[in-house]
Amino acid sequence: VSVTVHRPCQNSRGDDDVYLSSGRGPFCWAQDIEYYITNYGRPYLNAYSNINACNIALENWQTAEGSQAERNYLAAQAYGLRAYSYFCLVNWYGQPYREETAEQDLGVVIRLDSRVVRDYPERASVADVYRQINHDLDSAMILFDESPKSNNVYKFSKRAAELLKSRVALYMGRWDDVIEYGERLSTNKYSLATISTMTNAQLSHDAEYNFISSTSPETVWM
């Protein structure tokens, strides 16, 4: 067995300990595809860390402090964020969804509680992962209807759940669901940015305008 050890590279920004020299951004859905900070090289670990936090929240939300509506809001966000994490993981590390083979194709490990265990986890099928994603999104949307309303784009919301539900349906080839949840989103205060009315200064690379920003009318969640 031959093993080659590569020294961590340093990019133009001076970041040390970067072990992938190129191509990380696009595969990690980075806003800046040339951005090489170390965390972008740990998407697997980061996603499961987020899932564990969601599991802890979902194990304790009914006994948390606050009103029932506030607890519902906590659980709704946890369900939505867990669904998003699994959607990322299954597309990074699993097979593409194909209905005829999804029950056999390997997806990723599903963990739905925060217990520390000694067993060796097995990968679930792609079909099982997508079933879990849809279950979590459906649970989130039910609880969001029983929660305080919020327009904070930095928190997962019912609009974000509808958008992700539509995207999941797109990956699964369920076109009627794509339309249904897309239409739900479009009737819920959603609009597109009108690029034709923007000035050259707004659209230049030197300007502060950023299409991925909290002020964009297209931003549902970030």
PDB file of C-alpha atoms in Angstrom:
ATOM      1  CA  VAL A   1       0.000   0.000   0.000  1.00  0.00           C
ATOM      2  CA  SER A   2       1.415   3.360  -1.025  1.00  0.00           C
ATOM      3  CA  VAL A   3       0.413   6.431   0.977  1.00  0.00           C
ATOM      4  CA  THR A   4       1.117   9.965  -0.193  1.00  0.00           C
ATOM      5  CA  VAL A   5       0.979  12.789   2.340  1.00  0.00           C
ATOM      6  CA  HIS A   6       0.397  16.308   1.016  1.00  0.00           C
ATOM      7  CA  ARG A   7       1.335  19.403   2.947  1.00  0.00           C
ATOM      8  CA  PRO A   8      -1.557  21.804   3.639  1.00  0.00           C
ATOM      9  CA  CYS A   9      -1.578  24.528   1.006  1.00  0.00           C
ATOM     10  CA  GLN A  10      -1.883  28.242   1.580  1.00  0.00           C
ATOM     11  CA  ASN A  11      -4.120  30.316  -0.664  1.00  0.00           C
ATOM     12  CA  SER A  12      -3.879  33.948  -1.681  1.00  0.00           C
ATOM     13  CA  ARG A  13      -5.846  34.997   1.403  1.00  0.00           C
ATOM     14  CA  GLY A  14      -3.165  33.529   3.667  1.00  0.00           C
ATOM     15  CA  ASP A  15      -5.359  30.781   5.114  1.00  0.00           C
ATOM     16  CA  ASP A  16      -3.317  27.911   6.524  1.00  0.00           C
ATOM     17  CA  ASP A  17      -4.304  24.260   6.852  1.00  0.00           C
ATOM     18  CA  VAL A  18      -6.299  24.190   3.619  1.00  0.00           C
ATOM     19  CA  TYR A  19      -6.025  20.662   2.304  1.00  0.00           C
ATOM     20  CA  LEU A  20      -8.023  21.031  -0.909  1.00  0.00           C
ATOM     21  CA  SER A  21      -6.342  23.425  -3.294  1.00  0.00           C
ATOM     22  CA  SER A  22      -9.280  23.989  -5.637  1.00  0.00           C
ATOM     23  CA  GLY A  23     -12.855  23.048  -6.376  1.00  0.00           C
ATOM     24  CA  ARG A  24     -14.144  23.025  -2.805  1.00  0.00           C
ATOM     25  CA  GLY A  25     -16.560  25.947  -3.105  1.00  0.00           C
ATOM     26  CA  PRO A  26     -18.894  24.609  -5.830  1.00  0.00           C
ATOM     27  CA  PHE A  27     -19.255  21.225  -4.164  1.00  0.00           C
ATOM     28  CA  CYS A  28     -20.062  22.845  -0.809  1.00  0.00           C
ATOM     29  CA  TRP A  29     -22.532  25.390  -2.253  1.00  0.00           C
ATOM     30  CA  ALA A  30     -20.277  28.227  -1.115  1.00  0.00           C
ATOM     31  CA  GLN A  31     -21.380  31.779  -1.889  1.00  0.00           C
ATOM     32  CA  ASP A  32     -17.875  32.466  -3.163  1.00  0.00           C
ATOM     33  CA  ILE A  33     -16.676  29.436  -5.120  1.00  0.00           C
ATOM     34  CA  GLU A  34     -13.056  30.489  -4.645  1.00  0.00           C
ATOM     35  CA  TYR A  35     -13.381  30.739  -0.853  1.00  0.00           C
ATOM     36  CA  TYR A  36     -11.160  28.183   0.850  1.00  0.00           C
ATOM     37  CA  ILE A  37     -11.613  28.555   4.589  1.00  0.00           C
ATOM     38  CA  THR A  38     -11.090  25.272   6.394  1.00  0.00           C
ATOM     39  CA  ASN A  39     -14.715  24.766   7.462  1.00  0.00           C
ATOM     40  CA  TYR A  40     -15.750  24.336   3.842  1.00  0.00           C
ATOM     41  CA  GLY A  41     -13.600  21.209   3.835  1.00  0.00           C
ATOM     42  CA  ARG A  42     -15.609  19.636   6.672  1.00  0.00           C
ATOM     43  CA  PRO A  43     -19.181  19.574   5.338  1.00  0.00           C
ATOM     44  CA  TYR A  44     -19.810  16.002   6.556  1.00  0.00           C
ATOM     45  CA  LEU A  45     -18.789  16.728  10.131  1.00  0.00           C
ATOM     46  CA  ASN A  46     -20.503  20.109  10.176  1.00  0.00           C
ATOM     47  CA  ALA A  47     -23.791  18.703   8.861  1.00  0.00           C
ATOM     48  CA  TYR A  48     -23.916  15.926  11.445  1.00  0.00           C
ATOM     49  CA  SER A  49     -23.023  18.395  14.198  1.00  0.00           C
ATOM     50  CA  ASN A  50     -26.025  20.469  13.106  1.00  0.00           C
ATOM     51  CA  ILE A  51     -28.210  17.350  13.023  1.00  0.00           C
ATOM     52  CA  ASN A  52     -27.152  16.456  16.559  1.00  0.00           C
ATOM     53  CA  ALA A  53     -28.107  19.926  17.763  1.00  0.00           C
ATOM     54  CA  CYS A  54     -31.500  19.533  16.086  1.00  0.00           C
ATOM     55  CA  ASN A  55     -31.960  16.117  17.703  1.00  0.00           C
ATOM     56  CA  ILE A  56     -31.248  17.583  21.134  1.00  0.00           C
ATOM     57  CA  ALA A  57     -33.802  20.330  20.539  1.00  0.00           C
ATOM     58  CA  LEU A  58     -36.436  17.839  19.353  1.00  0.00           C
ATOM     59  CA  GLU A  59     -35.859  15.589  22.363  1.00  0.00           C
ATOM     60  CA  ASN A  60     -36.458  18.455  24.788  1.00  0.00           C
ATOM     61  CA  TRP A  61     -38.764  20.968  23.119  1.00  0.00           C
ATOM     62  CA  GLN A  62     -41.894  19.978  25.024  1.00  0.00           C
ATOM     63  CA  THR A  63     -40.198  20.565  28.373  1.00  0.00           C
ATOM     64  CA  ALA A  64     -38.361  23.761  27.413  1.00  0.00           C
ATOM     65  CA  GLU A  65     -39.202  27.105  28.990  1.00  0.00           C
ATOM     66  CA  GLY A  66     -41.694  29.361  27.235  1.00  0.00           C
ATOM     67  CA  SER A  67     -45.214  29.173  25.883  1.00  0.00           C
ATOM     68  CA  GLN A  68     -46.474  26.277  23.767  1.00  0.00           C
ATOM     69  CA  ALA A  69     -46.307  28.494  20.674  1.00  0.00           C
ATOM     70  CA  GLU A  70     -42.670  29.368  21.404  1.00  0.00           C
ATOM     71  CA  ARG A  71     -41.813  25.708  21.912  1.00  0.00           C
ATOM     72  CA  ASN A  72     -43.553  24.881  18.636  1.00  0.00           C
ATOM     73  CA  TYR A  73     -41.370  27.483  16.922  1.00  0.00           C
ATOM     74  CA  LEU A  74     -38.228  25.861  18.333  1.00  0.00           C
ATOM     75  CA  ALA A  75     -39.272  22.396  17.145  1.00  0.00           C
ATOM     76  CA  ALA A  76     -40.356  23.664  13.728  1.00  0.00           C
ATOM     77  CA  GLN A  77     -36.938  25.207  13.112  1.00  0.00           C
ATOM     78  CA  ALA A  78     -35.193  22.047  14.322  1.00  0.00           C
ATOM     79  CA  TYR A  79     -37.227  19.854  11.969  1.00  0.00           C
ATOM     80  CA  GLY A  80     -36.541  22.194   9.056  1.00  0.00           C
ATOM     81  CA  LEU A  81     -32.822  22.471   9.719  1.00  0.00           C
ATOM     82  CA  ARG A  82     -32.481  18.716  10.129  1.00  0.00           C
ATOM     83  CA  ALA A  83     -34.232  18.196   6.800  1.00  0.00           C
ATOM     84  CA  TYR A  84     -31.916  20.702   5.142  1.00  0.00           C
ATOM     85  CA  SER A  85     -28.824  19.008   6.592  1.00  0.00           C
ATOM     86  CA  TYR A  86     -29.901  15.583   5.378  1.00  0.00           C
ATOM     87  CA  PHE A  87     -30.782  16.994   1.957  1.00  0.00           C
ATOM     88  CA  CYS A  88     -27.247  18.371   1.661  1.00  0.00           C
ATOM     89  CA  LEU A  89     -25.652  15.158   2.941  1.00  0.00           C
ATOM     90  CA  VAL A  90     -27.548  12.790   0.653  1.00  0.00           C
ATOM     91  CA  ASN A  91     -26.654  14.898  -2.377  1.00  0.00           C
ATOM     92  CA  TRP A  92     -22.999  15.205  -1.389  1.00  0.00           C
ATOM     93  CA  TYR A  93     -22.384  11.594  -0.392  1.00  0.00           C
ATOM     94  CA  GLY A  94     -25.298   9.475  -1.669  1.00  0.00           C
ATOM     95  CA  GLN A  95     -26.587   8.336  -5.023  1.00  0.00           C
ATOM     96  CA  PRO A  96     -28.901  10.629  -7.013  1.00  0.00           C
ATOM     97  CA  TYR A  97     -32.569   9.918  -6.399  1.00  0.00           C
ATOM     98  CA  ARG A  98     -33.902   7.442  -8.962  1.00  0.00           C
ATOM     99  CA  GLU A  99     -37.319   6.056  -8.098  1.00  0.00           C
ATOM    100  CA  GLU A 100     -36.640   2.643  -9.615  1.00  0.00           C
ATOM    101  CA  THR A 101     -33.472   2.050  -7.546  1.00  0.00           C
ATOM    102  CA  ALA A 102     -33.858   4.413  -4.556  1.00  0.00           C
ATOM    103  CA  GLU A 103     -34.715   1.599  -2.128  1.00  0.00           C
ATOM    104  CA  GLN A 104     -31.360  -0.082  -2.855  1.00  0.00           C
ATOM    105  CA  ASP A 105     -29.087   2.900  -3.554  1.00  0.00           C
ATOM    106  CA  LEU A 106     -26.905   3.971  -0.635  1.00  0.00           C
ATOM    107  CA  GLY A 107     -27.630   7.296   0.981  1.00  0.00           C
ATOM    108  CA  VAL A 108     -26.201   8.429   4.314  1.00  0.00           C
ATOM    109  CA  VAL A 109     -26.473   7.453   7.970  1.00  0.00           C
ATOM    110  CA  ILE A 110     -29.709   8.600   9.633  1.00  0.00           C
ATOM    111  CA  ARG A 111     -29.420   9.622  13.279  1.00  0.00           C
ATOM    112  CA  LEU A 112     -32.621  10.799  14.978  1.00  0.00           C
ATOM    113  CA  ASP A 113     -31.446  11.018  18.591  1.00  0.00           C
ATOM    114  CA  SER A 114     -28.460  12.394  20.471  1.00  0.00           C
ATOM    115  CA  ARG A 115     -27.481   9.246  22.379  1.00  0.00           C
ATOM    116  CA  VAL A 116     -23.821   8.266  22.342  1.00  0.00           C
ATOM    117  CA  VAL A 117     -23.666   4.699  21.021  1.00  0.00           C
ATOM    118  CA  ARG A 118     -20.925   2.194  20.267  1.00  0.00           C
ATOM    119  CA  ASP A 119     -22.519   0.568  17.240  1.00  0.00           C
ATOM    120  CA  TYR A 120     -21.115   1.012  13.760  1.00  0.00           C
ATOM    121  CA  PRO A 121     -23.671   3.069  11.817  1.00  0.00           C
ATOM    122  CA  GLU A 122     -24.960   1.775   8.504  1.00  0.00           C
ATOM    123  CA  ARG A 123     -25.938   3.932   5.575  1.00  0.00           C
ATOM    124  CA  ALA A 124     -29.660   4.170   4.928  1.00  0.00           C
ATOM    125  CA  SER A 125     -31.065   3.896   1.434  1.00  0.00           C
ATOM    126  CA  VAL A 126     -31.605   7.013  -0.636  1.00  0.00           C
ATOM    127  CA  ALA A 127     -35.365   6.377  -0.391  1.00  0.00           C
ATOM    128  CA  ASP A 128     -35.214   6.286   3.423  1.00  0.00           C
ATOM    129  CA  VAL A 129     -33.232   9.524   3.588  1.00  0.00           C
ATOM    130  CA  TYR A 130     -35.703  11.319   1.329  1.00  0.00           C
ATOM    131  CA  ARG A 131     -38.620   9.951   3.363  1.00  0.00           C
ATOM    132  CA  GLN A 132     -36.996  11.393   6.484  1.00  0.00           C
ATOM    133  CA  ILE A 133     -36.436  14.738   4.792  1.00  0.00           C
ATOM    134  CA  ASN A 134     -40.079  14.977   3.726  1.00  0.00           C
ATOM    135  CA  HIS A 135     -41.303  13.841   7.137  1.00  0.00           C
ATOM    136  CA  ASP A 136     -39.259  16.550   8.843  1.00  0.00           C
ATOM    137  CA  LEU A 137     -40.439  19.249   6.436  1.00  0.00           C
ATOM    138  CA  ASP A 138     -44.077  18.232   6.854  1.00  0.00           C
ATOM    139  CA  SER A 139     -43.655  18.308  10.648  1.00  0.00           C
ATOM    140  CA  ALA A 140     -41.994  21.716  10.436  1.00  0.00           C
ATOM    141  CA  MET A 141     -44.807  23.240   8.372  1.00  0.00           C
ATOM    142  CA  ILE A 142     -47.486  21.949  10.769  1.00  0.00           C
ATOM    143  CA  LEU A 143     -45.663  23.435  13.761  1.00  0.00           C
ATOM    144  CA  PHE A 144     -44.962  26.735  12.008  1.00  0.00           C
ATOM    145  CA  ASP A 145     -48.741  27.167  11.655  1.00  0.00           C
ATOM    146  CA  GLU A 146     -48.958  26.898  15.449  1.00  0.00           C
ATOM    147  CA  SER A 147     -46.028  29.247  16.147  1.00  0.00           C
ATOM    148  CA  PRO A 148     -45.423  33.009  16.371  1.00  0.00           C
ATOM    149  CA  LYS A 149     -44.933  34.585  12.957  1.00  0.00           C
ATOM    150  CA  SER A 150     -41.466  35.899  12.143  1.00  0.00           C
ATOM    151  CA  ASN A 151     -39.899  37.609   9.114  1.00  0.00           C
ATOM    152  CA  ASN A 152     -36.341  36.986  10.280  1.00  0.00           C
ATOM    153  CA  VAL A 153     -34.510  35.581   7.231  1.00  0.00           C
ATOM    154  CA  TYR A 154     -31.743  34.283   9.478  1.00  0.00           C
ATOM    155  CA  LYS A 155     -34.156  31.755  11.012  1.00  0.00           C
ATOM    156  CA  PHE A 156     -35.714  28.786   9.242  1.00  0.00           C
ATOM    157  CA  SER A 157     -39.356  29.561   8.473  1.00  0.00           C
ATOM    158  CA  LYS A 158     -42.426  28.086   6.847  1.00  0.00           C
ATOM    159  CA  ARG A 159     -41.453  29.870   3.626  1.00  0.00           C
ATOM    160  CA  ALA A 160     -38.056  28.170   3.788  1.00  0.00           C
ATOM    161  CA  ALA A 161     -39.779  24.825   4.366  1.00  0.00           C
ATOM    162  CA  GLU A 162     -42.008  25.371   1.319  1.00  0.00           C
ATOM    163  CA  LEU A 163     -39.026  26.317  -0.808  1.00  0.00           C
ATOM    164  CA  LEU A 164     -37.027  23.282   0.326  1.00  0.00           C
ATOM    165  CA  LYS A 165     -40.062  21.020  -0.105  1.00  0.00           C
ATOM    166  CA  SER A 166     -40.317  22.193  -3.710  1.00  0.00           C
ATOM    167  CA  ARG A 167     -36.604  21.602  -4.276  1.00  0.00           C
ATOM    168  CA  VAL A 168     -36.753  18.114  -2.757  1.00  0.00           C
ATOM    169  CA  ALA A 169     -39.694  17.277  -5.011  1.00  0.00           C
ATOM    170  CA  LEU A 170     -37.652  18.512  -7.989  1.00  0.00           C
ATOM    171  CA  TYR A 171     -34.810  16.144  -7.128  1.00  0.00           C
ATOM    172  CA  MET A 172     -37.317  13.306  -6.750  1.00  0.00           C
ATOM    173  CA  GLY A 173     -39.017  14.034 -10.061  1.00  0.00           C
ATOM    174  CA  ARG A 174     -42.390  14.713  -8.427  1.00  0.00           C
ATOM    175  CA  TRP A 175     -43.450  17.537 -10.704  1.00  0.00           C
ATOM    176  CA  ASP A 176     -46.915  18.139  -9.238  1.00  0.00           C
ATOM    177  CA  ASP A 177     -45.371  18.709  -5.804  1.00  0.00           C
ATOM    178  CA  VAL A 178     -42.804  21.070  -7.319  1.00  0.00           C
ATOM    179  CA  ILE A 179     -45.657  23.177  -8.672  1.00  0.00           C
ATOM    180  CA  GLU A 180     -47.779  22.941  -5.528  1.00  0.00           C
ATOM    181  CA  TYR A 181     -45.106  24.095  -3.098  1.00  0.00           C
ATOM    182  CA  GLY A 182     -43.693  26.599  -5.539  1.00  0.00           C
ATOM    183  CA  GLU A 183     -47.120  28.176  -5.846  1.00  0.00           C
ATOM    184  CA  ARG A 184     -47.515  28.213  -2.071  1.00  0.00           C
ATOM    185  CA  LEU A 185     -44.265  30.124  -1.819  1.00  0.00           C
ATOM    186  CA  SER A 186     -45.132  32.564  -4.614  1.00  0.00           C
ATOM    187  CA  THR A 187     -48.364  33.585  -2.869  1.00  0.00           C
ATOM    188  CA  ASN A 188     -46.563  34.245   0.405  1.00  0.00           C
ATOM    189  CA  LYS A 189     -44.925  37.643  -0.134  1.00  0.00           C
ATOM    190  CA  TYR A 190     -42.254  36.373  -2.488  1.00  0.00           C
ATOM    191  CA  SER A 191     -40.956  38.354  -5.465  1.00  0.00           C
ATOM    192  CA  LEU A 192     -37.986  38.399  -7.813  1.00  0.00           C
ATOM    193  CA  ALA A 193     -35.358  41.136  -7.954  1.00  0.00           C
ATOM    194  CA  THR A 194     -35.859  43.380 -10.989  1.00  0.00           C
ATOM    195  CA  ILE A 195     -32.351  43.557 -12.385  1.00  0.00           C
ATOM    196  CA  SER A 196     -33.350  45.795 -15.310  1.00  0.00           C
ATOM    197  CA  THR A 197     -34.040  48.713 -12.967  1.00  0.00           C
ATOM    198  CA  MET A 198     -30.685  48.527 -11.196  1.00  0.00           C
ATOM    199  CA  THR A 199     -27.930  50.984 -11.986  1.00  0.00           C
ATOM    200  CA  ASN A 200     -24.528  49.995 -13.315  1.00  0.00           C
ATOM    201  CA  ALA A 201     -23.046  50.939  -9.963  1.00  0.00           C
ATOM    202  CA  GLN A 202     -25.358  48.498  -8.194  1.00  0.00           C
ATOM    203  CA  LEU A 203     -24.394  45.689 -10.526  1.00  0.00           C
ATOM    204  CA  SER A 204     -20.656  46.346 -10.653  1.00  0.00           C
ATOM    205  CA  HIS A 205     -18.263  44.041  -8.855  1.00  0.00           C
ATOM    206  CA  ASP A 206     -16.964  46.965  -6.810  1.00  0.00           C
ATOM    207  CA  ALA A 207     -20.366  47.915  -5.399  1.00  0.00           C
ATOM    208  CA  GLU A 208     -21.723  46.666  -2.095  1.00  0.00           C
ATOM    209  CA  TYR A 209     -24.799  45.111  -3.706  1.00  0.00           C
ATOM    210  CA  ASN A 210     -24.893  41.362  -3.289  1.00  0.00           C
ATOM    211  CA  PHE A 211     -27.532  39.108  -4.811  1.00  0.00           C
ATOM    212  CA  ILE A 212     -27.121  36.793  -1.824  1.00  0.00           C
ATOM    213  CA  SER A 213     -28.115  39.243   0.890  1.00  0.00           C
ATOM    214  CA  SER A 214     -30.753  39.660   3.559  1.00  0.00           C
ATOM    215  CA  THR A 215     -32.202  42.670   1.740  1.00  0.00           C
ATOM    216  CA  SER A 216     -32.839  40.909  -1.561  1.00  0.00           C
ATOM    217  CA  PRO A 217     -36.548  40.230  -2.211  1.00  0.00           C
ATOM    218  CA  GLU A 218     -35.492  36.778  -3.389  1.00  0.00           C
ATOM    219  CA  THR A 219     -33.991  35.799  -0.041  1.00  0.00           C
ATOM    220  CA  VAL A 220     -36.175  33.349   1.857  1.00  0.00           C
ATOM    221  CA  TRP A 221     -33.624  32.058   4.349  1.00  0.00           C
ATOM    222  CA  MET A 222     -29.897  32.485   4.798  1.00  0.00           C
TER     223      MET A 222
END
